[in-house]
C-alpha atoms as a PDB file:
ATOM      1  CA  UNK A   1       0.000   0.000   0.000  1.00  0.00           C
ATOM      2  CA  UNK A   2       1.315   3.382  -0.942  1.00  0.00           C
ATOM      3  CA  UNK A   3       1.772   6.026   1.759  1.00  0.00           C
ATOM      4  CA  UNK A   4      -0.026   9.292   1.043  1.00  0.00           C
ATOM      5  CA  UNK A   5       1.237  12.506   2.511  1.00  0.00           C
ATOM      6  CA  UNK A   6      -1.300  14.651   4.318  1.00  0.00           C
ATOM      7  CA  UNK A   7      -2.782  17.336   2.098  1.00  0.00           C
ATOM      8  CA  UNK A   8      -2.320  20.955   2.994  1.00  0.00           C
ATOM      9  CA  UNK A   9      -5.158  23.395   3.017  1.00  0.00           C
ATOM     10  CA  UNK A  10      -4.781  25.876   0.202  1.00  0.00           C
ATOM     11  CA  UNK A  11      -5.578  29.459   1.157  1.00  0.00           C
ATOM     12  CA  UNK A  12      -5.505  32.293  -1.326  1.00  0.00           C
ATOM     13  CA  UNK A  13      -6.623  35.825  -0.467  1.00  0.00           C
ATOM     14  CA  UNK A  14      -7.085  36.523  -4.177  1.00  0.00           C
ATOM     15  CA  UNK A  15      -9.353  33.493  -4.594  1.00  0.00           C
ATOM     16  CA  UNK A  16     -11.315  34.530  -1.491  1.00  0.00           C
ATOM     17  CA  UNK A  17     -11.798  38.017  -2.971  1.00  0.00           C
ATOM     18  CA  UNK A  18     -12.940  36.584  -6.300  1.00  0.00           C
ATOM     19  CA  UNK A  19     -15.386  34.276  -4.549  1.00  0.00           C
ATOM     20  CA  UNK A  20     -16.798  37.183  -2.520  1.00  0.00           C
ATOM     21  CA  UNK A  21     -17.238  39.304  -5.667  1.00  0.00           C
ATOM     22  CA  UNK A  22     -18.953  36.414  -7.459  1.00  0.00           C
ATOM     23  CA  UNK A  23     -21.357  35.900  -4.546  1.00  0.00           C
ATOM     24  CA  UNK A  24     -22.150  39.629  -4.470  1.00  0.00           C
ATOM     25  CA  UNK A  25     -22.859  39.629  -8.222  1.00  0.00           C
ATOM     26  CA  UNK A  26     -25.197  36.688  -7.791  1.00  0.00           C
ATOM     27  CA  UNK A  27     -26.971  38.301  -4.824  1.00  0.00           C
ATOM     28  CA  UNK A  28     -27.401  41.567  -6.749  1.00  0.00           C
ATOM     29  CA  UNK A  29     -28.831  39.624  -9.699  1.00  0.00           C
ATOM     30  CA  UNK A  30     -31.248  37.789  -7.373  1.00  0.00           C
ATOM     31  CA  UNK A  31     -32.518  41.122  -5.990  1.00  0.00           C
ATOM     32  CA  UNK A  32     -32.935  42.539  -9.497  1.00  0.00           C
ATOM     33  CA  UNK A  33     -34.802  39.497 -10.811  1.00  0.00           C
ATOM     34  CA  UNK A  34     -37.050  39.287  -7.755  1.00  0.00           C
ATOM     35  CA  UNK A  35     -37.833  42.995  -8.096  1.00  0.00           C
ATOM     36  CA  UNK A  36     -38.653  42.689 -11.788  1.00  0.00           C
ATOM     37  CA  UNK A  37     -40.248  39.249 -12.035  1.00  0.00           C
ATOM     38  CA  UNK A  38     -41.116  38.143  -8.513  1.00  0.00           C
ATOM     39  CA  UNK A  39     -40.226  34.737  -7.122  1.00  0.00           C
ATOM     40  CA  UNK A  40     -41.536  32.787 -10.125  1.00  0.00           C
ATOM     41  CA  UNK A  41     -39.048  34.564 -12.388  1.00  0.00           C
ATOM     42  CA  UNK A  42     -36.079  33.432 -10.340  1.00  0.00           C
ATOM     43  CA  UNK A  43     -34.499  30.606 -12.316  1.00  0.00           C
ATOM     44  CA  UNK A  44     -30.867  29.562 -12.373  1.00  0.00           C
ATOM     45  CA  UNK A  45     -30.723  30.220 -16.125  1.00  0.00           C
ATOM     46  CA  UNK A  46     -32.101  33.769 -15.781  1.00  0.00           C
ATOM     47  CA  UNK A  47     -29.911  34.410 -12.780  1.00  0.00           C
ATOM     48  CA  UNK A  48     -26.745  33.230 -14.520  1.00  0.00           C
ATOM     49  CA  UNK A  49     -27.515  35.387 -17.557  1.00  0.00           C
ATOM     50  CA  UNK A  50     -28.230  38.426 -15.369  1.00  0.00           C
ATOM     51  CA  UNK A  51     -25.033  37.937 -13.326  1.00  0.00           C
ATOM     52  CA  UNK A  52     -22.925  37.285 -16.442  1.00  0.00           C
ATOM     53  CA  UNK A  53     -21.744  33.810 -15.478  1.00  0.00           C
ATOM     54  CA  UNK A  54     -22.581  30.163 -16.026  1.00  0.00           C
ATOM     55  CA  UNK A  55     -25.341  28.300 -14.231  1.00  0.00           C
ATOM     56  CA  UNK A  56     -22.682  25.971 -12.849  1.00  0.00           C
ATOM     57  CA  UNK A  57     -20.996  28.904 -11.109  1.00  0.00           C
ATOM     58  CA  UNK A  58     -24.298  29.973  -9.566  1.00  0.00           C
ATOM     59  CA  UNK A  59     -24.970  26.403  -8.382  1.00  0.00           C
ATOM     60  CA  UNK A  60     -21.468  26.184  -6.933  1.00  0.00           C
ATOM     61  CA  UNK A  61     -22.129  29.197  -4.706  1.00  0.00           C
ATOM     62  CA  UNK A  62     -25.835  28.529  -4.054  1.00  0.00           C
ATOM     63  CA  UNK A  63     -26.739  24.853  -4.495  1.00  0.00           C
ATOM     64  CA  UNK A  64     -30.384  25.324  -3.463  1.00  0.00           C
ATOM     65  CA  UNK A  65     -32.983  27.932  -4.375  1.00  0.00           C
ATOM     66  CA  UNK A  66     -33.694  28.559  -0.688  1.00  0.00           C
ATOM     67  CA  UNK A  67     -30.001  29.491  -0.265  1.00  0.00           C
ATOM     68  CA  UNK A  68     -30.361  32.081  -3.027  1.00  0.00           C
ATOM     69  CA  UNK A  69     -33.413  33.642  -1.462  1.00  0.00           C
ATOM     70  CA  UNK A  70     -31.953  33.586   2.044  1.00  0.00           C
ATOM     71  CA  UNK A  71     -28.771  35.276   0.766  1.00  0.00           C
ATOM     72  CA  UNK A  72     -30.829  37.998  -0.857  1.00  0.00           C
ATOM     73  CA  UNK A  73     -32.488  38.828   2.444  1.00  0.00           C
ATOM     74  CA  UNK A  74     -29.230  39.062   4.390  1.00  0.00           C
ATOM     75  CA  UNK A  75     -28.959  42.555   2.935  1.00  0.00           C
ATOM     76  CA  UNK A  76     -32.373  43.203   1.403  1.00  0.00           C
ATOM     77  CA  UNK A  77     -31.948  46.947   1.043  1.00  0.00           C
ATOM     78  CA  UNK A  78     -28.152  47.046   0.719  1.00  0.00           C
ATOM     79  CA  UNK A  79     -27.174  50.605   1.565  1.00  0.00           C
ATOM     80  CA  UNK A  80     -30.643  52.072   0.993  1.00  0.00           C
ATOM     81  CA  UNK A  81     -32.247  51.893   4.421  1.00  0.00           C
ATOM     82  CA  UNK A  82     -30.826  52.664   7.852  1.00  0.00           C
ATOM     83  CA  UNK A  83     -29.806  49.688   9.985  1.00  0.00           C
ATOM     84  CA  UNK A  84     -32.686  48.132  11.898  1.00  0.00           C
ATOM     85  CA  UNK A  85     -31.186  48.831  15.318  1.00  0.00           C
ATOM     86  CA  UNK A  86     -32.101  52.224  16.771  1.00  0.00           C
ATOM     87  CA  UNK A  87     -29.599  53.085  19.498  1.00  0.00           C
ATOM     88  CA  UNK A  88     -31.713  55.387  21.657  1.00  0.00           C
ATOM     89  CA  UNK A  89     -35.331  56.392  22.143  1.00  0.00           C
ATOM     90  CA  UNK A  90     -34.488  59.801  20.659  1.00  0.00           C
ATOM     91  CA  UNK A  91     -33.512  58.326  17.315  1.00  0.00           C
ATOM     92  CA  UNK A  92     -36.280  55.714  17.233  1.00  0.00           C
ATOM     93  CA  UNK A  93     -38.884  57.892  15.476  1.00  0.00           C
ATOM     94  CA  UNK A  94     -36.484  59.292  12.829  1.00  0.00           C
ATOM     95  CA  UNK A  95     -35.213  55.773  12.323  1.00  0.00           C
ATOM     96  CA  UNK A  96     -38.707  54.428  11.588  1.00  0.00           C
ATOM     97  CA  UNK A  97     -39.583  57.430   9.417  1.00  0.00           C
ATOM     98  CA  UNK A  98     -36.423  56.821   7.401  1.00  0.00           C
ATOM     99  CA  UNK A  99     -37.013  53.115   6.975  1.00  0.00           C
ATOM    100  CA  UNK A 100     -40.627  52.751   5.887  1.00  0.00           C
ATOM    101  CA  UNK A 101     -40.524  55.069   2.836  1.00  0.00           C
ATOM    102  CA  UNK A 102     -37.748  52.853   1.489  1.00  0.00           C
ATOM    103  CA  UNK A 103     -40.148  49.918   1.483  1.00  0.00           C
ATOM    104  CA  UNK A 104     -42.274  51.688  -1.139  1.00  0.00           C
ATOM    105  CA  UNK A 105     -39.309  51.629  -3.519  1.00  0.00           C
ATOM    106  CA  UNK A 106     -38.820  47.909  -2.906  1.00  0.00           C
ATOM    107  CA  UNK A 107     -42.349  46.671  -3.550  1.00  0.00           C
ATOM    108  CA  UNK A 108     -41.225  43.821  -5.833  1.00  0.00           C
ATOM    109  CA  UNK A 109     -38.842  42.566  -3.196  1.00  0.00           C
ATOM    110  CA  UNK A 110     -41.442  42.994  -0.470  1.00  0.00           C
ATOM    111  CA  UNK A 111     -43.891  40.903  -2.506  1.00  0.00           C
ATOM    112  CA  UNK A 112     -41.241  38.242  -2.980  1.00  0.00           C
ATOM    113  CA  UNK A 113     -40.541  38.258   0.726  1.00  0.00           C
ATOM    114  CA  UNK A 114     -44.168  37.657   1.612  1.00  0.00           C
ATOM    115  CA  UNK A 115     -44.826  35.001  -1.042  1.00  0.00           C
ATOM    116  CA  UNK A 116     -41.871  32.666  -0.490  1.00  0.00           C
ATOM    117  CA  UNK A 117     -41.282  30.496   2.561  1.00  0.00           C
ATOM    118  CA  UNK A 118     -37.652  31.646   2.692  1.00  0.00           C
ATOM    119  CA  UNK A 119     -38.680  35.292   2.504  1.00  0.00           C
ATOM    120  CA  UNK A 120     -41.247  34.900   5.272  1.00  0.00           C
ATOM    121  CA  UNK A 121     -38.680  33.158   7.473  1.00  0.00           C
ATOM    122  CA  UNK A 122     -36.175  35.974   6.968  1.00  0.00           C
ATOM    123  CA  UNK A 123     -38.903  38.577   7.493  1.00  0.00           C
ATOM    124  CA  UNK A 124     -39.870  37.047  10.844  1.00  0.00           C
ATOM    125  CA  UNK A 125     -36.215  36.857  11.892  1.00  0.00           C
ATOM    126  CA  UNK A 126     -35.803  40.529  10.943  1.00  0.00           C
ATOM    127  CA  UNK A 127     -38.912  41.460  12.916  1.00  0.00           C
ATOM    128  CA  UNK A 128     -37.506  39.743  15.993  1.00  0.00           C
ATOM    129  CA  UNK A 129     -34.198  41.602  15.531  1.00  0.00           C
ATOM    130  CA  UNK A 130     -35.987  44.919  15.101  1.00  0.00           C
ATOM    131  CA  UNK A 131     -38.184  44.338  18.145  1.00  0.00           C
ATOM    132  CA  UNK A 132     -35.024  43.505  20.088  1.00  0.00           C
ATOM    133  CA  UNK A 133     -33.401  46.730  18.883  1.00  0.00           C
ATOM    134  CA  UNK A 134     -36.427  48.771  19.895  1.00  0.00           C
ATOM    135  CA  UNK A 135     -36.501  47.105  23.324  1.00  0.00           C
ATOM    136  CA  UNK A 136     -32.791  47.896  23.831  1.00  0.00           C
ATOM    137  CA  UNK A 137     -33.335  51.533  22.772  1.00  0.00           C
ATOM    138  CA  UNK A 138     -36.257  51.932  25.175  1.00  0.00           C
ATOM    139  CA  UNK A 139     -34.292  50.434  28.103  1.00  0.00           C
ATOM    140  CA  UNK A 140     -31.374  52.849  27.683  1.00  0.00           C
END
């Protein structure tokens, strides 16, 4: 029997950066497709075309549709809305006033959130986080 040497883990910062950029492109394409077509328009073929890559690449990063949808909701409003964690009671009202108008601009995504099991799960998790943030702000 031949002796095999232990394999070393290969770590490349450049590869990590490329993987992160690819994931971000896919997530941006998911948001765009969900906004335009809703959840029924989210196919791997359409997503790959929108992101400018092969379906295989999309599958490699997101093997299941639920993973795609969950990834989209990690940052559903990516830089558009304020974070959902008001720090004090004084900034609670401006925080809410700043957040809800953004939802009007994201109606396609909001519809997708409410009509997919993954979207509803993320929505409920976000609600719990927001309620926790409000409770912390009120206690301070």
